[in-house]
Structure formats: C-alpha cells, structure tokens
PDB file of C-alpha atoms in Angstrom:
ATOM      1  CA  UNK A   1     -39.702  40.892 -18.552  1.00 46.00           C
ATOM      2  CA  UNK A   2     -40.906  40.208 -15.045  1.00 51.00           C
ATOM      3  CA  UNK A   3     -44.353  38.797 -14.388  1.00 40.00           C
ATOM      4  CA  UNK A   4     -45.495  42.147 -12.990  1.00 39.00           C
ATOM      5  CA  UNK A   5     -44.288  44.003 -16.085  1.00 60.00           C
ATOM      6  CA  UNK A   6     -45.956  41.495 -18.396  1.00 65.00           C
ATOM      7  CA  UNK A   7     -49.198  41.747 -16.462  1.00 64.00           C
ATOM      8  CA  UNK A   8     -49.144  45.555 -16.661  1.00 60.00           C
ATOM      9  CA  UNK A   9     -48.465  45.451 -20.377  1.00 53.00           C
ATOM     10  CA  UNK A  10     -51.245  42.944 -20.988  1.00 53.00           C
ATOM     11  CA  UNK A  11     -53.717  44.953 -18.907  1.00 59.00           C
ATOM     12  CA  UNK A  12     -52.875  48.294 -20.539  1.00 52.00           C
ATOM     13  CA  UNK A  13     -53.171  46.993 -24.097  1.00 52.00           C
ATOM     14  CA  UNK A  14     -56.420  45.240 -23.272  1.00 51.00           C
ATOM     15  CA  UNK A  15     -57.673  48.649 -22.106  1.00 55.00           C
ATOM     16  CA  UNK A  16     -56.653  50.506 -25.279  1.00 47.00           C
ATOM     17  CA  UNK A  17     -57.406  47.728 -27.783  1.00 45.00           C
ATOM     18  CA  UNK A  18     -60.984  48.858 -28.616  1.00 51.00           C
ATOM     19  CA  UNK A  19     -59.661  52.185 -29.936  1.00 49.00           C
ATOM     20  CA  UNK A  20     -56.217  51.107 -31.138  1.00 43.00           C
ATOM     21  CA  UNK A  21     -55.356  52.379 -34.659  1.00 48.00           C
ATOM     22  CA  UNK A  22     -58.822  53.899 -35.039  1.00 43.00           C
ATOM     23  CA  UNK A  23     -59.814  57.392 -35.972  1.00 41.00           C
ATOM     24  CA  UNK A  24     -56.359  58.655 -36.881  1.00 39.00           C
ATOM     25  CA  UNK A  25     -54.838  61.954 -35.793  1.00 37.00           C
ATOM     26  CA  UNK A  26     -56.525  65.189 -36.773  1.00 39.00           C
ATOM     27  CA  UNK A  27     -53.416  67.312 -37.303  1.00 85.00           C
ATOM     28  CA  UNK A  28     -52.049  67.015 -40.815  1.00 87.00           C
ATOM     29  CA  UNK A  29     -48.409  66.859 -39.714  1.00 89.00           C
ATOM     30  CA  UNK A  30     -49.140  63.949 -37.366  1.00 92.00           C
ATOM     31  CA  UNK A  31     -51.112  62.190 -40.086  1.00 92.00           C
ATOM     32  CA  UNK A  32     -48.177  62.586 -42.467  1.00 95.00           C
ATOM     33  CA  UNK A  33     -45.786  61.374 -39.768  1.00 95.00           C
ATOM     34  CA  UNK A  34     -47.609  58.064 -39.344  1.00 95.00           C
ATOM     35  CA  UNK A  35     -48.074  57.646 -43.090  1.00 96.00           C
ATOM     36  CA  UNK A  36     -44.318  58.028 -43.430  1.00 97.00           C
ATOM     37  CA  UNK A  37     -43.607  55.733 -40.486  1.00 97.00           C
ATOM     38  CA  UNK A  38     -45.663  52.924 -41.996  1.00 97.00           C
ATOM     39  CA  UNK A  39     -44.145  53.458 -45.439  1.00 98.00           C
ATOM     40  CA  UNK A  40     -40.591  53.288 -44.087  1.00 98.00           C
ATOM     41  CA  UNK A  41     -41.453  50.217 -42.029  1.00 98.00           C
ATOM     42  CA  UNK A  42     -43.085  48.249 -44.806  1.00 98.00           C
ATOM     43  CA  UNK A  43     -41.116  49.038 -47.970  1.00 97.00           C
ATOM     44  CA  UNK A  44     -37.846  47.242 -47.049  1.00 98.00           C
ATOM     45  CA  UNK A  45     -39.838  44.315 -45.655  1.00 98.00           C
ATOM     46  CA  UNK A  46     -41.942  44.046 -48.801  1.00 98.00           C
ATOM     47  CA  UNK A  47     -38.722  43.951 -50.837  1.00 97.00           C
ATOM     48  CA  UNK A  48     -37.705  40.762 -48.982  1.00 97.00           C
ATOM     49  CA  UNK A  49     -40.851  38.820 -49.882  1.00 98.00           C
ATOM     50  CA  UNK A  50     -40.684  36.258 -52.695  1.00 97.00           C
ATOM     51  CA  UNK A  51     -42.035  37.283 -56.072  1.00 93.00           C
ATOM     52  CA  UNK A  52     -42.604  33.778 -57.438  1.00 94.00           C
ATOM     53  CA  UNK A  53     -45.828  33.057 -55.578  1.00 91.00           C
ATOM     54  CA  UNK A  54     -44.151  31.122 -52.757  1.00 97.00           C
ATOM     55  CA  UNK A  55     -46.143  31.413 -49.535  1.00 98.00           C
ATOM     56  CA  UNK A  56     -43.957  32.143 -46.526  1.00 98.00           C
ATOM     57  CA  UNK A  57     -44.699  31.460 -42.887  1.00 98.00           C
ATOM     58  CA  UNK A  58     -44.461  34.832 -41.134  1.00 98.00           C
ATOM     59  CA  UNK A  59     -44.418  35.569 -37.411  1.00 98.00           C
ATOM     60  CA  UNK A  60     -45.913  38.974 -36.605  1.00 98.00           C
ATOM     61  CA  UNK A  61     -44.722  39.207 -32.989  1.00 98.00           C
ATOM     62  CA  UNK A  62     -46.517  41.846 -30.951  1.00 95.00           C
ATOM     63  CA  UNK A  63     -48.790  42.161 -33.970  1.00 94.00           C
ATOM     64  CA  UNK A  64     -51.256  44.484 -32.262  1.00 82.00           C
ATOM     65  CA  UNK A  65     -54.334  45.209 -34.307  1.00 87.00           C
ATOM     66  CA  UNK A  66     -53.111  43.385 -37.416  1.00 94.00           C
ATOM     67  CA  UNK A  67     -51.977  46.448 -39.377  1.00 94.00           C
ATOM     68  CA  UNK A  68     -48.922  44.756 -40.854  1.00 97.00           C
ATOM     69  CA  UNK A  69     -50.100  41.181 -40.424  1.00 98.00           C
ATOM     70  CA  UNK A  70     -52.910  41.779 -42.903  1.00 98.00           C
ATOM     71  CA  UNK A  71     -50.385  43.115 -45.409  1.00 98.00           C
ATOM     72  CA  UNK A  72     -48.437  39.866 -45.240  1.00 98.00           C
ATOM     73  CA  UNK A  73     -51.638  37.885 -45.689  1.00 98.00           C
ATOM     74  CA  UNK A  74     -52.777  40.051 -48.607  1.00 97.00           C
ATOM     75  CA  UNK A  75     -49.444  39.241 -50.266  1.00 97.00           C
ATOM     76  CA  UNK A  76     -50.322  35.547 -50.016  1.00 97.00           C
ATOM     77  CA  UNK A  77     -48.370  34.549 -46.922  1.00 98.00           C
ATOM     78  CA  UNK A  78     -49.449  32.625 -43.818  1.00 98.00           C
ATOM     79  CA  UNK A  79     -49.223  34.737 -40.682  1.00 98.00           C
ATOM     80  CA  UNK A  80     -49.054  33.933 -36.997  1.00 98.00           C
ATOM     81  CA  UNK A  81     -50.085  37.054 -35.088  1.00 98.00           C
ATOM     82  CA  UNK A  82     -48.715  36.856 -31.557  1.00 97.00           C
ATOM     83  CA  UNK A  83     -49.526  39.397 -28.862  1.00 96.00           C
ATOM     84  CA  UNK A  84     -49.499  39.545 -25.076  1.00 95.00           C
ATOM     85  CA  UNK A  85     -52.957  41.171 -25.066  1.00 94.00           C
ATOM     86  CA  UNK A  86     -56.110  39.155 -25.859  1.00 95.00           C
ATOM     87  CA  UNK A  87     -57.851  42.440 -26.606  1.00 95.00           C
ATOM     88  CA  UNK A  88     -55.292  43.335 -29.255  1.00 94.00           C
ATOM     89  CA  UNK A  89     -55.586  39.871 -30.765  1.00 96.00           C
ATOM     90  CA  UNK A  90     -59.342  40.321 -30.985  1.00 96.00           C
ATOM     91  CA  UNK A  91     -58.743  43.592 -32.810  1.00 95.00           C
ATOM     92  CA  UNK A  92     -56.480  41.768 -35.247  1.00 96.00           C
ATOM     93  CA  UNK A  93     -59.130  39.095 -35.757  1.00 96.00           C
ATOM     94  CA  UNK A  94     -61.632  41.801 -36.688  1.00 96.00           C
ATOM     95  CA  UNK A  95     -59.223  43.218 -39.263  1.00 96.00           C
ATOM     96  CA  UNK A  96     -58.436  39.847 -40.819  1.00 97.00           C
ATOM     97  CA  UNK A  97     -62.145  38.978 -40.916  1.00 97.00           C
ATOM     98  CA  UNK A  98     -63.059  42.271 -42.589  1.00 97.00           C
ATOM     99  CA  UNK A  99     -60.471  41.636 -45.291  1.00 97.00           C
ATOM    100  CA  UNK A 100     -61.489  37.991 -45.818  1.00 97.00           C
ATOM    101  CA  UNK A 101     -58.082  36.711 -44.699  1.00 98.00           C
ATOM    102  CA  UNK A 102     -58.909  34.365 -41.826  1.00 97.00           C
ATOM    103  CA  UNK A 103     -57.706  31.357 -43.807  1.00 97.00           C
ATOM    104  CA  UNK A 104     -54.181  32.811 -43.780  1.00 97.00           C
ATOM    105  CA  UNK A 105     -53.777  33.618 -40.091  1.00 98.00           C
ATOM    106  CA  UNK A 106     -53.358  32.017 -36.691  1.00 97.00           C
ATOM    107  CA  UNK A 107     -53.659  34.001 -33.457  1.00 97.00           C
ATOM    108  CA  UNK A 108     -51.514  33.286 -30.419  1.00 97.00           C
ATOM    109  CA  UNK A 109     -51.265  34.911 -27.003  1.00 96.00           C
ATOM    110  CA  UNK A 110     -47.659  35.127 -25.876  1.00 96.00           C
ATOM    111  CA  UNK A 111     -44.612  37.051 -24.696  1.00 96.00           C
ATOM    112  CA  UNK A 112     -41.828  37.815 -27.187  1.00 97.00           C
ATOM    113  CA  UNK A 113     -39.210  37.020 -24.527  1.00 96.00           C
ATOM    114  CA  UNK A 114     -40.669  33.517 -23.954  1.00 96.00           C
ATOM    115  CA  UNK A 115     -41.967  32.220 -27.277  1.00 97.00           C
ATOM    116  CA  UNK A 116     -43.818  28.918 -27.097  1.00 97.00           C
ATOM    117  CA  UNK A 117     -42.837  28.164 -30.682  1.00 98.00           C
ATOM    118  CA  UNK A 118     -40.438  25.647 -32.259  1.00 98.00           C
ATOM    119  CA  UNK A 119     -36.977  26.517 -33.516  1.00 98.00           C
ATOM    120  CA  UNK A 120     -36.586  27.591 -37.149  1.00 98.00           C
ATOM    121  CA  UNK A 121     -40.352  27.695 -37.766  1.00 98.00           C
ATOM    122  CA  UNK A 122     -40.693  30.897 -39.811  1.00 98.00           C
ATOM    123  CA  UNK A 123     -39.469  32.247 -43.132  1.00 98.00           C
ATOM    124  CA  UNK A 124     -39.653  35.804 -41.770  1.00 98.00           C
ATOM    125  CA  UNK A 125     -39.917  37.175 -38.231  1.00 98.00           C
ATOM    126  CA  UNK A 126     -41.380  40.662 -37.864  1.00 98.00           C
ATOM    127  CA  UNK A 127     -41.610  42.477 -34.526  1.00 98.00           C
ATOM    128  CA  UNK A 128     -42.684  46.075 -35.026  1.00 96.00           C
ATOM    129  CA  UNK A 129     -43.369  48.856 -32.540  1.00 88.00           C
ATOM    130  CA  UNK A 130     -42.337  48.450 -28.914  1.00 91.00           C
ATOM    131  CA  UNK A 131     -42.504  44.711 -28.053  1.00 96.00           C
ATOM    132  CA  UNK A 132     -38.733  44.332 -27.628  1.00 97.00           C
ATOM    133  CA  UNK A 133     -38.481  47.698 -25.862  1.00 97.00           C
ATOM    134  CA  UNK A 134     -41.172  46.571 -23.396  1.00 96.00           C
ATOM    135  CA  UNK A 135     -38.919  43.714 -22.357  1.00 96.00           C
ATOM    136  CA  UNK A 136     -36.690  46.214 -20.523  1.00 97.00           C
ATOM    137  CA  UNK A 137     -33.523  44.483 -19.276  1.00 96.00           C
ATOM    138  CA  UNK A 138     -34.717  41.183 -20.755  1.00 97.00           C
ATOM    139  CA  UNK A 139     -34.422  42.544 -24.300  1.00 98.00           C
ATOM    140  CA  UNK A 140     -31.371  40.349 -25.159  1.00 98.00           C
ATOM    141  CA  UNK A 141     -33.491  37.276 -24.414  1.00 98.00           C
ATOM    142  CA  UNK A 142     -36.320  38.606 -26.582  1.00 98.00           C
ATOM    143  CA  UNK A 143     -33.982  39.181 -29.528  1.00 98.00           C
ATOM    144  CA  UNK A 144     -32.560  35.668 -29.091  1.00 98.00           C
ATOM    145  CA  UNK A 145     -36.056  34.192 -29.043  1.00 98.00           C
ATOM    146  CA  UNK A 146     -37.105  36.046 -32.189  1.00 98.00           C
ATOM    147  CA  UNK A 147     -33.964  34.900 -33.990  1.00 98.00           C
ATOM    148  CA  UNK A 148     -34.371  31.348 -32.686  1.00 98.00           C
ATOM    149  CA  UNK A 149     -37.768  30.851 -34.321  1.00 98.00           C
ATOM    150  CA  UNK A 150     -36.511  32.146 -37.697  1.00 98.00           C
ATOM    151  CA  UNK A 151     -35.178  29.637 -40.205  1.00 98.00           C
ATOM    152  CA  UNK A 152     -31.446  29.790 -40.927  1.00 98.00           C
ATOM    153  CA  UNK A 153     -30.946  32.634 -43.378  1.00 98.00           C
ATOM    154  CA  UNK A 154     -34.433  34.049 -42.724  1.00 98.00           C
ATOM    155  CA  UNK A 155     -34.980  37.788 -42.209  1.00 98.00           C
ATOM    156  CA  UNK A 156     -35.618  39.133 -38.721  1.00 98.00           C
ATOM    157  CA  UNK A 157     -37.056  42.667 -38.581  1.00 98.00           C
ATOM    158  CA  UNK A 158     -37.306  44.578 -35.305  1.00 98.00           C
ATOM    159  CA  UNK A 159     -38.731  47.998 -34.458  1.00 98.00           C
ATOM    160  CA  UNK A 160     -37.525  49.565 -31.189  1.00 98.00           C
ATOM    161  CA  UNK A 161     -37.360  52.891 -29.369  1.00 97.00           C
ATOM    162  CA  UNK A 162     -34.424  55.244 -29.975  1.00 98.00           C
ATOM    163  CA  UNK A 163     -32.625  56.581 -26.902  1.00 98.00           C
ATOM    164  CA  UNK A 164     -31.635  59.890 -28.474  1.00 97.00           C
ATOM    165  CA  UNK A 165     -35.260  60.562 -29.425  1.00 96.00           C
ATOM    166  CA  UNK A 166     -36.406  59.753 -25.877  1.00 97.00           C
ATOM    167  CA  UNK A 167     -33.673  61.972 -24.410  1.00 97.00           C
ATOM    168  CA  UNK A 168     -34.378  64.942 -26.667  1.00 96.00           C
ATOM    169  CA  UNK A 169     -38.139  64.507 -26.238  1.00 94.00           C
ATOM    170  CA  UNK A 170     -37.838  64.796 -22.453  1.00 96.00           C
ATOM    171  CA  UNK A 171     -35.691  67.903 -22.851  1.00 96.00           C
ATOM    172  CA  UNK A 172     -38.282  69.513 -25.134  1.00 94.00           C
ATOM    173  CA  UNK A 173     -40.943  68.806 -22.500  1.00 94.00           C
ATOM    174  CA  UNK A 174     -38.877  70.591 -19.859  1.00 97.00           C
ATOM    175  CA  UNK A 175     -37.860  67.424 -18.006  1.00 96.00           C
ATOM    176  CA  UNK A 176     -34.036  67.587 -17.912  1.00 97.00           C
ATOM    177  CA  UNK A 177     -33.606  65.218 -14.950  1.00 97.00           C
ATOM    178  CA  UNK A 178     -35.752  62.586 -16.670  1.00 96.00           C
ATOM    179  CA  UNK A 179     -33.786  63.165 -19.875  1.00 97.00           C
ATOM    180  CA  UNK A 180     -30.488  62.587 -18.062  1.00 98.00           C
ATOM    181  CA  UNK A 181     -31.722  59.353 -16.492  1.00 97.00           C
ATOM    182  CA  UNK A 182     -32.860  58.114 -19.910  1.00 97.00           C
ATOM    183  CA  UNK A 183     -29.491  59.011 -21.406  1.00 97.00           C
ATOM    184  CA  UNK A 184     -27.771  56.946 -18.721  1.00 97.00           C
ATOM    185  CA  UNK A 185     -29.847  53.767 -18.633  1.00 97.00           C
ATOM    186  CA  UNK A 186     -32.307  53.941 -21.535  1.00 97.00           C
ATOM    187  CA  UNK A 187     -35.381  53.747 -19.326  1.00 97.00           C
ATOM    188  CA  UNK A 188     -38.339  55.857 -20.464  1.00 96.00           C
ATOM    189  CA  UNK A 189     -42.091  55.443 -20.996  1.00 94.00           C
ATOM    190  CA  UNK A 190     -44.270  54.776 -24.027  1.00 91.00           C
ATOM    191  CA  UNK A 191     -47.319  56.938 -24.929  1.00 87.00           C
ATOM    192  CA  UNK A 192     -49.458  54.654 -22.727  1.00 86.00           C
ATOM    193  CA  UNK A 193     -47.311  55.360 -19.678  1.00 91.00           C
ATOM    194  CA  UNK A 194     -45.605  51.953 -19.568  1.00 93.00           C
ATOM    195  CA  UNK A 195     -41.845  51.583 -19.046  1.00 95.00           C
ATOM    196  CA  UNK A 196     -39.755  50.834 -22.126  1.00 97.00           C
ATOM    197  CA  UNK A 197     -36.076  50.502 -22.932  1.00 97.00           C
ATOM    198  CA  UNK A 198     -34.810  53.028 -25.497  1.00 98.00           C
ATOM    199  CA  UNK A 199     -31.825  51.687 -27.429  1.00 98.00           C
ATOM    200  CA  UNK A 200     -28.469  52.878 -28.617  1.00 98.00           C
ATOM    201  CA  UNK A 201     -27.137  51.608 -31.932  1.00 98.00           C
ATOM    202  CA  UNK A 202     -24.368  49.696 -30.140  1.00 98.00           C
ATOM    203  CA  UNK A 203     -26.846  47.871 -27.896  1.00 98.00           C
ATOM    204  CA  UNK A 204     -28.745  46.722 -30.961  1.00 98.00           C
ATOM    205  CA  UNK A 205     -25.596  45.608 -32.758  1.00 98.00           C
ATOM    206  CA  UNK A 206     -24.553  43.570 -29.719  1.00 98.00           C
ATOM    207  CA  UNK A 207     -27.984  42.028 -29.156  1.00 98.00           C
ATOM    208  CA  UNK A 208     -28.271  40.946 -32.786  1.00 98.00           C
ATOM    209  CA  UNK A 209     -24.771  39.436 -32.808  1.00 98.00           C
ATOM    210  CA  UNK A 210     -25.324  37.606 -29.509  1.00 98.00           C
ATOM    211  CA  UNK A 211     -28.602  36.188 -30.844  1.00 98.00           C
ATOM    212  CA  UNK A 212     -26.832  34.546 -33.776  1.00 98.00           C
ATOM    213  CA  UNK A 213     -27.960  36.901 -36.510  1.00 98.00           C
ATOM    214  CA  UNK A 214     -26.194  38.956 -39.145  1.00 98.00           C
ATOM    215  CA  UNK A 215     -27.005  42.662 -39.018  1.00 98.00           C
ATOM    216  CA  UNK A 216     -27.916  44.115 -42.407  1.00 98.00           C
ATOM    217  CA  UNK A 217     -28.956  47.660 -41.471  1.00 98.00           C
ATOM    218  CA  UNK A 218     -30.248  49.872 -38.685  1.00 98.00           C
ATOM    219  CA  UNK A 219     -32.163  52.893 -39.917  1.00 98.00           C
ATOM    220  CA  UNK A 220     -34.358  55.578 -38.406  1.00 98.00           C
ATOM    221  CA  UNK A 221     -38.047  56.073 -39.114  1.00 97.00           C
ATOM    222  CA  UNK A 222     -38.947  58.843 -39.718  1.00 97.00           C
ATOM    223  CA  UNK A 223     -35.865  61.038 -39.382  1.00 97.00           C
ATOM    224  CA  UNK A 224     -35.885  64.773 -38.565  1.00 96.00           C
ATOM    225  CA  UNK A 225     -39.485  64.646 -39.711  1.00 95.00           C
ATOM    226  CA  UNK A 226     -41.108  67.776 -38.314  1.00 92.00           C
ATOM    227  CA  UNK A 227     -37.994  69.876 -38.896  1.00 93.00           C
ATOM    228  CA  UNK A 228     -37.951  68.607 -42.473  1.00 94.00           C
ATOM    229  CA  UNK A 229     -41.623  69.535 -42.917  1.00 91.00           C
ATOM    230  CA  UNK A 230     -40.995  73.045 -41.634  1.00 89.00           C
ATOM    231  CA  UNK A 231     -38.050  73.468 -43.988  1.00 91.00           C
ATOM    232  CA  UNK A 232     -40.058  72.149 -46.935  1.00 90.00           C
ATOM    233  CA  UNK A 233     -42.949  74.481 -46.130  1.00 88.00           C
ATOM    234  CA  UNK A 234     -40.590  77.463 -46.169  1.00 86.00           C
ATOM    235  CA  UNK A 235     -38.922  76.339 -49.380  1.00 87.00           C
ATOM    236  CA  UNK A 236     -42.102  75.423 -51.260  1.00 82.00           C
ATOM    237  CA  UNK A 237     -44.505  78.080 -50.066  1.00 72.00           C
ATOM    238  CA  UNK A 238     -42.316  80.934 -48.907  1.00 58.00           C
ATOM    239  CA  UNK A 239     -41.632  82.535 -52.268  1.00 55.00           C
ATOM    240  CA  UNK A 240     -45.274  82.641 -53.387  1.00 55.00           C
ATOM    241  CA  UNK A 241     -46.669  83.551 -50.006  1.00 59.00           C
ATOM    242  CA  UNK A 242     -49.291  80.846 -50.434  1.00 69.00           C
ATOM    243  CA  UNK A 243     -49.896  78.134 -47.816  1.00 76.00           C
ATOM    244  CA  UNK A 244     -48.082  74.928 -48.644  1.00 83.00           C
ATOM    245  CA  UNK A 245     -50.300  71.877 -49.081  1.00 88.00           C
ATOM    246  CA  UNK A 246     -48.264  69.219 -47.308  1.00 90.00           C
ATOM    247  CA  UNK A 247     -50.778  66.457 -47.962  1.00 92.00           C
ATOM    248  CA  UNK A 248     -50.657  67.091 -51.716  1.00 92.00           C
ATOM    249  CA  UNK A 249     -46.853  66.806 -51.462  1.00 93.00           C
ATOM    250  CA  UNK A 250     -46.948  63.524 -49.544  1.00 95.00           C
ATOM    251  CA  UNK A 251     -45.230  61.509 -52.310  1.00 97.00           C
ATOM    252  CA  UNK A 252     -42.332  63.976 -52.307  1.00 95.00           C
ATOM    253  CA  UNK A 253     -42.221  63.761 -48.508  1.00 96.00           C
ATOM    254  CA  UNK A 254     -42.157  59.960 -48.600  1.00 97.00           C
ATOM    255  CA  UNK A 255     -39.397  59.935 -51.215  1.00 97.00           C
ATOM    256  CA  UNK A 256     -37.276  62.387 -49.246  1.00 96.00           C
ATOM    257  CA  UNK A 257     -37.756  60.471 -46.011  1.00 97.00           C
ATOM    258  CA  UNK A 258     -36.927  57.192 -47.714  1.00 96.00           C
ATOM    259  CA  UNK A 259     -33.669  58.707 -48.924  1.00 96.00           C
ATOM    260  CA  UNK A 260     -32.779  60.254 -45.567  1.00 96.00           C
ATOM    261  CA  UNK A 261     -33.674  57.141 -43.572  1.00 96.00           C
ATOM    262  CA  UNK A 262     -30.969  55.120 -45.320  1.00 96.00           C
ATOM    263  CA  UNK A 263     -28.237  57.782 -45.407  1.00 96.00           C
ATOM    264  CA  UNK A 264     -26.818  57.488 -41.910  1.00 94.00           C
ATOM    265  CA  UNK A 265     -29.336  59.546 -39.922  1.00 96.00           C
ATOM    266  CA  UNK A 266     -30.531  56.580 -37.852  1.00 96.00           C
ATOM    267  CA  UNK A 267     -29.910  58.239 -34.490  1.00 96.00           C
ATOM    268  CA  UNK A 268     -32.238  61.097 -35.529  1.00 96.00           C
ATOM    269  CA  UNK A 269     -35.130  58.709 -36.103  1.00 97.00           C
ATOM    270  CA  UNK A 270     -38.224  58.471 -33.921  1.00 95.00           C
ATOM    271  CA  UNK A 271     -37.739  54.684 -33.909  1.00 97.00           C
ATOM    272  CA  UNK A 272     -34.996  52.351 -35.072  1.00 98.00           C
ATOM    273  CA  UNK A 273     -35.696  49.575 -37.550  1.00 98.00           C
ATOM    274  CA  UNK A 274     -33.303  46.638 -37.397  1.00 98.00           C
ATOM    275  CA  UNK A 275     -32.909  44.501 -40.508  1.00 98.00           C
ATOM    276  CA  UNK A 276     -31.086  41.230 -39.807  1.00 98.00           C
ATOM    277  CA  UNK A 277     -30.894  37.572 -40.851  1.00 98.00           C
ATOM    278  CA  UNK A 278     -30.444  34.473 -38.748  1.00 98.00           C
ATOM    279  CA  UNK A 279     -27.052  33.039 -39.537  1.00 98.00           C
ATOM    280  CA  UNK A 280     -27.190  29.948 -41.715  1.00 92.00           C
TER     281      UNK A 280
END
C-alpha cells in the first residue's frame, strides 16, 4: 500500500469511526445478512480456540471497533487490536472498557502490510473485513506479514473481497464498464468509496502458499443470501398466504447458510474467508 493510499484509508476510517457498527440497519433482510455474516465468520474461528483454559495471544489485525476482538477476550484470550485508524482504535477501546476487558487487550496503530511486530508472536492471527483488500497490489506482502507473526502451526484467518461479487454488483447497478474493469484487474471500491482489491480463489491460494502457510479452506460468507431468503419466503409462506417472519426463522437461516457456505459455493459469497495455518 502506498503512503497516499494508507493516508486516505486512515483519514476515511477516522471520519466514520464515531458511527462505525452503531445503530444497525433498519431493513430486516440486511439485519439478517449481517447476523449471518458474523455467525459464519466467528463459528469456525471459535472452533479453533483451546477448550482447556489456555490463554492464547491473538492478533486482531484491522480490528476496527473491536467487534471480534472482544469475543476473543471474553473467551479468555489476550488480544492485540491493530488498526491503521486511531479513531477506530478509540472505538475498540470503548467497547473493551464497556465489557470490562481492558486487562486482556493492547491497542496498536499500524498497517497490515508493514507490521511492527516480532516473528512468531501470536497463537492466532485474525484479519477480518477489508484490511488485506485495502492493500491493493501489495496484498501478497500483507499476507506474508500476517503469516510471519503467527507461530508455526498457528491459524491465520483472513476476510477479503470476492471479485465475482464485485463484478455482479456493478452489473446490477447498471455499470457494465466498471464491472468489466473489475473482472480484469480486481480493482473496485468499498462502501466508503476507497479502492480495494477483489480476489479470485486462485489469487488467494497463491498468496497463502507464497506466504508459507497451508490452506485449509476458502469459503463464502454469506452465499446467495438474498436469493435464498426470497426462495425461503416463497416456500414457507406461499402456501398459507401469510407473510413469512424471517427474523423468527433466523436459526433455520443460519443453519442453511452454514451448510451452503462449506459446500463449494465460495465464489457466490459476498466475502471470502480464508482459513490457513503457518507451516511448522
């Protein structure tokens, strides 16, 4: 990531940090989407955590407002929340303070492509959302850095943008030329208007291998979500003629999405989640 790109990213997230993750969407489908997204993100990570009371050192890189960092701390682990934006780090501090977890966290301003951290320092490295995508053409360096600071054999979990989703999204918005450019080079923008790199599965496989990690799985989150909701609404409510209560069916929705996410539909996901381990 160039200095100019890093400065833009830092400035934009400082601007949005006071309202980040607050209020929630008003439309039920969007609310269910993000509930599902967080569920699919967290469940396979939670399954990696030790059950014997061992406290791990966890890096939450690009940790934003502390949404997932607090979950690690609540599970008894020690978390370093790293973010390029001081405003986002302050938001995370507020969350950790409110939950009484300040004794389990350290806050660090930094860039995921240039980590000022020692080798093999963490039992788990978690980088959710768009931090690696924001690195644009420097994403291979970011993946190498995130793997470098993981202990040998430690899990490395990455969330990144999906190129097919970016391509199809531009088409749906009536922007075919933009869609074609994205299909060619992966360049698109995030909801805050900043440039990001949207990945193919092969790019992720190569980046993980080059970084010295073993790839365990790439899955989509959520997958075919709004189409699935529409189909479920027709199937569940169509016969009776009564409106379908999607929120009441959220556990069924989560279970179905969990099944679909791990059945080879990765390219139809809004995001990719990469599950890997640093090679021993």
